[in-house]
PDB file of C-alpha atoms in Angstrom:
ATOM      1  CA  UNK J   1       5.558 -22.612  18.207  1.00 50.00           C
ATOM      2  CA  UNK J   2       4.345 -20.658  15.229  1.00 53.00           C
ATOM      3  CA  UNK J   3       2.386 -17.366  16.177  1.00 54.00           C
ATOM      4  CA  UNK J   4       1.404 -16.099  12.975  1.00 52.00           C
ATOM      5  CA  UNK J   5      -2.053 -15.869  11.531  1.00 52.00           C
ATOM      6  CA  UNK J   6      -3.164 -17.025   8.400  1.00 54.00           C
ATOM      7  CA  UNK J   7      -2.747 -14.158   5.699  1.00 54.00           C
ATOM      8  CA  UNK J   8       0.105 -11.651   4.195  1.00 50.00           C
ATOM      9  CA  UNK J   9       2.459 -10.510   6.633  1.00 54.00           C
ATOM     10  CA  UNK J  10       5.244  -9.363   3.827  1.00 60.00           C
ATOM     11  CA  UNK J  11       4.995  -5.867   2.637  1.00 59.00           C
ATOM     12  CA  UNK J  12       5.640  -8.492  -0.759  1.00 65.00           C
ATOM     13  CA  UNK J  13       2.326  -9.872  -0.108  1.00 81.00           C
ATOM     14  CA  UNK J  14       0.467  -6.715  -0.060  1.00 89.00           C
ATOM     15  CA  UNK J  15      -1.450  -6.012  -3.546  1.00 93.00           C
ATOM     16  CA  UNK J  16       1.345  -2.485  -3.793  1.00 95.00           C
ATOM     17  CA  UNK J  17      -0.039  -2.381  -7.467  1.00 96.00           C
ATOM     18  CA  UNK J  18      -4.113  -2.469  -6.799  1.00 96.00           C
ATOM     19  CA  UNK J  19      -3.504   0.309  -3.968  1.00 97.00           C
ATOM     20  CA  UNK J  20      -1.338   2.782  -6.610  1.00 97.00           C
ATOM     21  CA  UNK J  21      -4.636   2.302  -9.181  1.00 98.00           C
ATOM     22  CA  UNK J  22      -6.643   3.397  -5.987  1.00 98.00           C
ATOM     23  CA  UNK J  23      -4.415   6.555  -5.281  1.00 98.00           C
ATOM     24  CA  UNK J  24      -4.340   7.391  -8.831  1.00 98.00           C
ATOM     25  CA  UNK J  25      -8.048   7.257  -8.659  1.00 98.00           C
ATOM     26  CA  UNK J  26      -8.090   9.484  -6.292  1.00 98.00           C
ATOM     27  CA  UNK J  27      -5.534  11.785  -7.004  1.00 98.00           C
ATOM     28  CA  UNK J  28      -7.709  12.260 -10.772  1.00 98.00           C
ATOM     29  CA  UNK J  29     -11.430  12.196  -8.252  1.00 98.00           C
ATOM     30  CA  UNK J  30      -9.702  15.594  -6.757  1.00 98.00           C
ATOM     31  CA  UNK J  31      -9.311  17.086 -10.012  1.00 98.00           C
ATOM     32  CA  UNK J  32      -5.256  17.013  -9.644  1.00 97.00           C
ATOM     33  CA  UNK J  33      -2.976  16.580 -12.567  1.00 97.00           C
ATOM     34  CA  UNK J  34      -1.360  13.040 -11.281  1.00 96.00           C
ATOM     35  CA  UNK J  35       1.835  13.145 -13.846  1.00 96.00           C
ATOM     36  CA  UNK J  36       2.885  16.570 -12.319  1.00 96.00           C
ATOM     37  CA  UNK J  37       6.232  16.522 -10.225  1.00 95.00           C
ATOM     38  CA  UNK J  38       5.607  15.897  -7.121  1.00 93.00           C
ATOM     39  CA  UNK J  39       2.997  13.529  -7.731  1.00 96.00           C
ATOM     40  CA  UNK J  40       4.196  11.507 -10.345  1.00 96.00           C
ATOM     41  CA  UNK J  41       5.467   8.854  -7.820  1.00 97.00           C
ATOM     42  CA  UNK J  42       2.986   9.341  -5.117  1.00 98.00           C
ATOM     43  CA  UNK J  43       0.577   6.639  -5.846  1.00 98.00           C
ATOM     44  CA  UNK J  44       3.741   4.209  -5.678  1.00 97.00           C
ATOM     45  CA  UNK J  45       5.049   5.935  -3.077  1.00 97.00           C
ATOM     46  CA  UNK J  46       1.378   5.241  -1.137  1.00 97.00           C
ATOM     47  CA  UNK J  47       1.478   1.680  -2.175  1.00 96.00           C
ATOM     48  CA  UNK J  48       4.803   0.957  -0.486  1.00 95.00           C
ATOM     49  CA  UNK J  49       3.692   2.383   3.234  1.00 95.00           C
ATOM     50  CA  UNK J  50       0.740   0.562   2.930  1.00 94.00           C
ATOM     51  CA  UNK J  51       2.760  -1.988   2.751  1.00 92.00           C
ATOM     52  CA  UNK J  52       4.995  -1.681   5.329  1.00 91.00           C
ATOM     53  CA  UNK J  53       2.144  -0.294   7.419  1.00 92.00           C
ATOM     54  CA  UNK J  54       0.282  -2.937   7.319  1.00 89.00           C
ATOM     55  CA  UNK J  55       3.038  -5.876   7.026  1.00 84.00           C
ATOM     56  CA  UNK J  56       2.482  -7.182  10.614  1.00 83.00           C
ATOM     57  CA  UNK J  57      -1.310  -7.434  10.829  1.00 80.00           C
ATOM     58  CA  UNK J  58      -1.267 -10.903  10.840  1.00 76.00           C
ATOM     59  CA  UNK J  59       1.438 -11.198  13.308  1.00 81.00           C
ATOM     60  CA  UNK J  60       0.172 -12.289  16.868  1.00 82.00           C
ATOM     61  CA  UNK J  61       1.028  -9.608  18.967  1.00 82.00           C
ATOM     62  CA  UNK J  62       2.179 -12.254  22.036  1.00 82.00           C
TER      63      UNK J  62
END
């Protein structure tokens, strides 16, 4: 029996790219420099846990 609910359950299925644009958004909204070290990689970074984070939400708990 299949227990899985329609809609991405791989981290590969997660839109990693859209969420970096939304980080770097914000990362410039704050007024931070977003190519300094240390945050060069963040918005990346931020679109990988989402990822992961959110790679069982379709997943039937059951």
């Amino acid at each position: 029996m299949d227990t899985r609910i329609a809609g991405p359950t791989d981290p590969q299925d997660v839109d990693q790219e859209r969420i970096a644009a939304a980080v770097r958004e914000i990362i410039a909204a704050i007024g931070e420099d977003g190519t300094r070290e240390g945050l060069a990689e963040t918005p990346e970074r931020i679109g990988r846990l989402y990822a992961e984070l959110f790679s069982g939400l379709r997943e039937d708990p059951l």
